[in-house]
């Protein structure tokens, strides 16, 4: 939506980083800040620019079976409808409240993350479209993502402001590397280096021709502060990788400890 609307993504990233001071680990403060950001940055003609140019995955809730179904929104009649669709796709149950988010003229919705693209092919408009998959957490199957996958719980509980800044700059680095590598049949970058799916040979060449890699990078970093790579940014990314690795170890150890505790309690009760 940012690229389609001509919004400076660097400004959005810096807003999100600054919000950490206000939100911290209180996940219930995330969505009010999403509301404020969307209200501040979406141009008045954003719905016209985005219609036919983006697809927003939503989970529609109804009182009749099937009670939950996927819906991809791509046409927006008004600014408010676009705002509500973008807000609805962030509406995590419980974090955003018990009730789904209302979109006037469409229905009630939760976050669309529930649906795997394997079952709901929502990312493209046509079968001939070339899709470049980007994952901020480094999920399997992404073309662009961090080499050290970030723990899933960071989505609601980021460890620090420094980690968020590292995520921002690792995104610029990995996107640049994607377009700078051999566009004919070079390996993927980030979390998918050397693991490109069969049949995707030359995918980056097609993507580069359609998206114009340098032009896309210029859109991703129109502001001066986002166009330079320096030692400070490299240090942030290195620290991010270290924090992610440490967090994974701590998380796995914690889950193992809980499992052992539960097993011990069951043995005491029934043994």
Short mmCIF file of C-alpha atoms in Angstrom, two decimals:
data_model
loop_
_atom_site.label_atom_id
_atom_site.label_comp_id
_atom_site.label_asym_id
_atom_site.label_seq_id
_atom_site.Cartn_x
_atom_site.Cartn_y
_atom_site.Cartn_z
CA UNK A 1 0.00 0.00 0.00
CA UNK A 2 2.89 2.36 0.76
CA UNK A 3 4.55 1.78 -2.63
CA UNK A 4 1.24 2.04 -4.48
CA UNK A 5 0.36 5.28 -2.67
CA UNK A 6 3.78 6.86 -3.09
CA UNK A 7 4.43 6.99 0.67
CA UNK A 8 8.01 7.18 1.93
CA UNK A 9 8.56 3.76 3.53
CA UNK A 10 11.52 5.14 5.43
CA UNK A 11 9.19 7.49 7.29
CA UNK A 12 6.88 4.60 8.18
CA UNK A 13 9.78 2.51 9.46
CA UNK A 14 11.07 5.34 11.63
CA UNK A 15 7.58 5.89 13.06
CA UNK A 16 7.32 2.23 14.01
CA UNK A 17 10.72 2.29 15.71
CA UNK A 18 9.83 5.42 17.69
CA UNK A 19 6.57 3.84 18.85
CA UNK A 20 8.59 1.28 20.80
CA UNK A 21 9.18 3.88 23.53
CA UNK A 22 5.41 4.17 23.97
CA UNK A 23 4.37 0.56 23.36
CA UNK A 24 7.21 -1.48 24.83
CA UNK A 25 5.92 -4.98 25.47
CA UNK A 26 2.30 -3.87 25.83
CA UNK A 27 0.81 -5.48 22.71
CA UNK A 28 -2.56 -3.85 23.38
CA UNK A 29 -1.07 -0.47 22.42
CA UNK A 30 0.01 -1.61 18.96
CA UNK A 31 -3.25 -1.21 17.06
CA UNK A 32 -4.09 2.31 18.36
CA UNK A 33 -0.72 3.38 16.96
CA UNK A 34 -1.50 1.61 13.67
CA UNK A 35 -4.72 3.67 13.51
CA UNK A 36 -2.81 6.91 14.07
CA UNK A 37 -0.13 6.06 11.51
CA UNK A 38 -2.63 5.14 8.79
CA UNK A 39 -4.62 8.30 9.48
CA UNK A 40 -1.51 10.47 9.26
CA UNK A 41 0.25 9.04 6.21
CA UNK A 42 -2.42 7.76 3.78
CA UNK A 43 -2.92 10.36 1.01
CA UNK A 44 -6.49 11.44 0.33
CA UNK A 45 -6.37 9.73 -3.07
CA UNK A 46 -4.75 6.54 -1.72
CA UNK A 47 -7.86 4.48 -2.49
CA UNK A 48 -7.64 5.47 -6.16
CA UNK A 49 -3.92 4.67 -6.36
CA UNK A 50 -4.28 1.32 -4.57
CA UNK A 51 -7.36 0.03 -6.39
CA UNK A 52 -6.21 -2.69 -8.76
CA UNK A 53 -2.66 -2.35 -7.50
CA UNK A 54 -2.67 -4.16 -4.15
CA UNK A 55 -4.42 -7.15 -2.62
CA UNK A 56 -5.25 -7.15 1.10
CA UNK A 57 -5.89 -10.55 2.69
CA UNK A 58 -8.67 -10.59 5.28
CA UNK A 59 -10.55 -13.17 7.34
CA UNK A 60 -14.26 -12.50 6.98
CA UNK A 61 -16.48 -13.46 9.94
CA UNK A 62 -20.15 -14.30 9.46
CA UNK A 63 -22.99 -15.83 11.46
CA UNK A 64 -23.59 -18.51 8.82
CA UNK A 65 -21.37 -21.46 7.80
CA UNK A 66 -18.61 -21.18 6.86
CA UNK A 67 -18.12 -18.85 9.81
CA UNK A 68 -14.63 -17.85 8.67
CA UNK A 69 -13.52 -17.38 5.08
CA UNK A 70 -10.65 -15.70 3.26
CA UNK A 71 -11.25 -12.56 1.25
CA UNK A 72 -8.75 -10.54 -0.81
CA UNK A 73 -9.69 -6.88 -1.20
CA UNK A 74 -8.27 -5.07 -4.25
CA UNK A 75 -10.88 -2.42 -5.08
CA UNK A 76 -11.57 0.48 -2.72
CA UNK A 77 -14.35 2.98 -3.32
CA UNK A 78 -13.30 5.51 -0.68
CA UNK A 79 -10.34 6.50 1.49
CA UNK A 80 -12.18 5.17 4.53
CA UNK A 81 -12.73 1.77 2.92
CA UNK A 82 -9.00 1.42 2.19
CA UNK A 83 -8.17 2.58 5.72
CA UNK A 84 -10.55 0.03 7.25
CA UNK A 85 -9.29 -2.85 5.07
CA UNK A 86 -5.66 -2.12 6.01
CA UNK A 87 -6.63 -1.81 9.65
CA UNK A 88 -8.70 -5.01 9.53
CA UNK A 89 -5.80 -7.06 8.17
CA UNK A 90 -3.90 -6.09 11.35
CA UNK A 91 -6.80 -6.96 13.66
CA UNK A 92 -5.41 -9.81 15.78
CA UNK A 93 -8.08 -11.53 17.93
CA UNK A 94 -7.83 -10.58 21.62
CA UNK A 95 -5.04 -8.06 20.96
CA UNK A 96 -7.52 -5.96 18.97
CA UNK A 97 -10.51 -7.08 21.03
CA UNK A 98 -12.91 -9.99 20.94
CA UNK A 99 -15.11 -8.65 18.14
CA UNK A 100 -13.87 -8.52 14.53
CA UNK A 101 -13.17 -5.18 12.86
CA UNK A 102 -16.01 -3.62 10.82
CA UNK A 103 -15.54 -2.51 7.22
CA UNK A 104 -18.63 -0.63 6.03
CA UNK A 105 -20.23 -2.25 3.02
CA UNK A 106 -18.11 -5.40 3.31
CA UNK A 107 -18.59 -7.01 6.72
CA UNK A 108 -16.58 -7.89 9.82
CA UNK A 109 -12.96 -9.07 9.68
CA UNK A 110 -9.95 -10.43 11.53
CA UNK A 111 -6.30 -10.50 10.45
CA UNK A 112 -5.74 -12.46 7.23
CA UNK A 113 -2.60 -14.20 8.53
CA UNK A 114 -4.75 -17.25 9.33
CA UNK A 115 -4.73 -18.30 5.66
CA UNK A 116 -1.79 -20.02 3.99
CA UNK A 117 -1.22 -18.96 0.38
CA UNK A 118 -1.15 -22.64 -0.55
CA UNK A 119 -4.91 -22.78 0.06
CA UNK A 120 -5.75 -19.15 -0.75
CA UNK A 121 -3.70 -17.89 -3.74
CA UNK A 122 -4.29 -14.23 -2.87
CA UNK A 123 -0.92 -12.67 -3.67
CA UNK A 124 -1.29 -12.22 -7.43
CA UNK A 125 -3.95 -10.89 -9.80
CA UNK A 126 -3.22 -13.47 -12.54
CA UNK A 127 -1.43 -16.78 -12.90
CA UNK A 128 1.18 -15.11 -15.11
CA UNK A 129 2.17 -12.58 -12.42
CA UNK A 130 5.66 -12.91 -10.94
CA UNK A 131 5.47 -12.84 -7.14
CA UNK A 132 8.46 -11.98 -4.96
CA UNK A 133 7.78 -13.18 -1.42
CA UNK A 134 9.20 -11.05 1.40
CA UNK A 135 9.20 -12.15 5.04
CA UNK A 136 10.37 -9.90 7.86
CA UNK A 137 10.66 -12.95 10.13
CA UNK A 138 12.43 -15.15 7.57
CA UNK A 139 9.65 -17.69 7.02
CA UNK A 140 10.40 -20.64 4.69
CA UNK A 141 9.63 -20.03 1.02
CA UNK A 142 10.40 -16.30 1.02
CA UNK A 143 12.68 -14.87 -1.65
CA UNK A 144 13.77 -12.00 0.59
CA UNK A 145 14.24 -12.32 4.34
CA UNK A 146 16.81 -12.16 7.14
CA UNK A 147 19.54 -14.78 7.11
CA UNK A 148 18.95 -15.28 10.84
CA UNK A 149 15.16 -15.83 11.14
CA UNK A 150 13.60 -13.69 13.85
CA UNK A 151 11.53 -15.41 16.57
CA UNK A 152 7.80 -15.33 15.80
CA UNK A 153 6.99 -13.75 19.18
CA UNK A 154 8.93 -10.63 18.19
CA UNK A 155 5.87 -9.66 16.13
CA UNK A 156 4.09 -8.74 19.38
CA UNK A 157 6.99 -8.48 21.83
CA UNK A 158 10.06 -6.95 20.15
CA UNK A 159 13.11 -7.15 22.42
CA UNK A 160 14.33 -3.57 21.98
CA UNK A 161 14.25 -0.42 19.88
CA UNK A 162 17.71 -1.37 18.63
CA UNK A 163 16.35 -4.70 17.34
CA UNK A 164 13.60 -2.90 15.40
CA UNK A 165 16.16 -0.58 13.82
CA UNK A 166 18.22 -3.64 12.88
CA UNK A 167 15.18 -5.23 11.23
CA UNK A 168 14.61 -2.09 9.17
CA UNK A 169 18.16 -1.97 7.84
CA UNK A 170 18.46 -5.71 7.30
CA UNK A 171 15.38 -5.37 5.08
CA UNK A 172 17.09 -2.76 2.91
CA UNK A 173 20.27 -4.87 2.79
CA UNK A 174 18.51 -8.09 1.82
CA UNK A 175 16.37 -6.37 -0.83
CA UNK A 176 19.46 -4.77 -2.37
CA UNK A 177 21.26 -8.11 -2.40
CA UNK A 178 18.31 -9.78 -4.08
CA UNK A 179 18.53 -7.42 -7.05
CA UNK A 180 22.32 -7.17 -7.09
CA UNK A 181 22.98 -10.92 -7.40
CA UNK A 182 23.05 -12.73 -10.76
CA UNK A 183 19.57 -12.14 -12.15
CA UNK A 184 19.68 -15.12 -14.49
CA UNK A 185 19.86 -18.00 -12.06
CA UNK A 186 21.77 -16.90 -8.95
CA UNK A 187 20.85 -18.25 -5.52
CA UNK A 188 18.20 -16.63 -3.36
CA UNK A 189 19.23 -14.29 -0.58
CA UNK A 190 18.48 -14.02 3.08
CA UNK A 191 16.78 -17.02 4.66
CA UNK A 192 16.42 -18.79 1.30
CA UNK A 193 19.99 -18.67 0.00
CA UNK A 194 20.63 -21.84 -1.97
CA UNK A 195 17.07 -23.13 -1.41
CA UNK A 196 15.14 -21.80 -4.35
CA UNK A 197 12.19 -24.00 -5.30
CA UNK A 198 12.38 -26.00 -8.53
CA UNK A 199 11.10 -24.16 -11.56
CA UNK A 200 12.04 -20.70 -10.27
CA UNK A 201 15.22 -20.48 -12.34
CA UNK A 202 15.34 -16.97 -13.74
CA UNK A 203 12.61 -15.69 -11.42
CA UNK A 204 14.71 -12.70 -10.42
CA UNK A 205 15.37 -11.82 -14.04
CA UNK A 206 11.63 -11.67 -14.72
CA UNK A 207 11.03 -9.71 -11.53
CA UNK A 208 13.77 -7.25 -12.36
CA UNK A 209 12.34 -6.64 -15.81
CA UNK A 210 8.85 -6.08 -14.44
CA UNK A 211 9.72 -4.13 -11.29
CA UNK A 212 13.01 -2.46 -12.33
CA UNK A 213 15.20 -3.30 -9.34
CA UNK A 214 17.02 0.05 -9.00
CA UNK A 215 13.73 1.94 -9.33
CA UNK A 216 12.12 -0.23 -6.64
CA UNK A 217 15.06 0.35 -4.30
CA UNK A 218 14.71 4.07 -4.89
CA UNK A 219 11.04 3.84 -3.88
CA UNK A 220 11.96 1.88 -0.79
CA UNK A 221 14.37 4.58 0.36
CA UNK A 222 13.41 7.94 -1.10
CA UNK A 223 14.59 9.85 1.95
CA UNK A 224 18.28 10.65 2.39
CA UNK A 225 18.53 8.80 5.70
CA UNK A 226 17.46 5.54 4.01
CA UNK A 227 19.76 5.73 0.99
CA UNK A 228 23.15 5.22 2.64
CA UNK A 229 24.66 2.12 4.15
CA UNK A 230 27.30 2.80 6.80
CA UNK A 231 29.11 1.16 9.70
CA UNK A 232 26.41 2.05 12.22
CA UNK A 233 23.72 0.31 10.17
CA UNK A 234 25.94 -2.74 9.66
CA UNK A 235 26.48 -2.91 13.44
CA UNK A 236 22.71 -2.75 14.03
CA UNK A 237 22.17 -5.70 11.68
CA UNK A 238 24.94 -7.73 13.34
CA UNK A 239 23.44 -7.06 16.76
CA UNK A 240 20.02 -8.05 15.43
CA UNK A 241 21.37 -11.41 14.23
CA UNK A 242 22.99 -12.00 17.62
CA UNK A 243 19.78 -11.08 19.51
CA UNK A 244 17.70 -13.34 17.29
CA UNK A 245 20.01 -16.31 17.87
CA UNK A 246 20.03 -15.71 21.64
CA UNK A 247 16.26 -15.30 21.72
CA UNK A 248 15.75 -18.58 19.83
CA UNK A 249 17.98 -20.44 22.31
CA UNK A 250 16.18 -18.91 25.29
CA UNK A 251 12.77 -19.65 23.77
CA UNK A 252 13.57 -23.28 22.98
CA UNK A 253 15.10 -23.76 26.43
CA UNK A 254 12.04 -22.23 28.04
CA UNK A 255 9.64 -24.47 26.12
CA UNK A 256 11.75 -27.52 26.92
CA UNK A 257 11.70 -26.56 30.59
CA UNK A 258 7.91 -26.20 30.57
CA UNK A 259 7.54 -29.57 28.85
CA UNK A 260 9.78 -31.27 31.43
CA UNK A 261 7.91 -29.59 34.29
CA UNK A 262 4.57 -30.74 32.89
CA UNK A 263 5.89 -34.28 32.38
CA UNK A 264 7.23 -34.34 35.93
CA UNK A 265 3.89 -33.15 37.32
CA UNK A 266 2.05 -35.87 35.42
CA UNK A 267 4.47 -38.54 36.71
CA UNK A 268 3.98 -37.37 40.29
CA UNK A 269 0.20 -37.35 39.90
CA UNK A 270 -0.25 -40.63 38.05
CA UNK A 271 3.02 -42.46 38.69
#
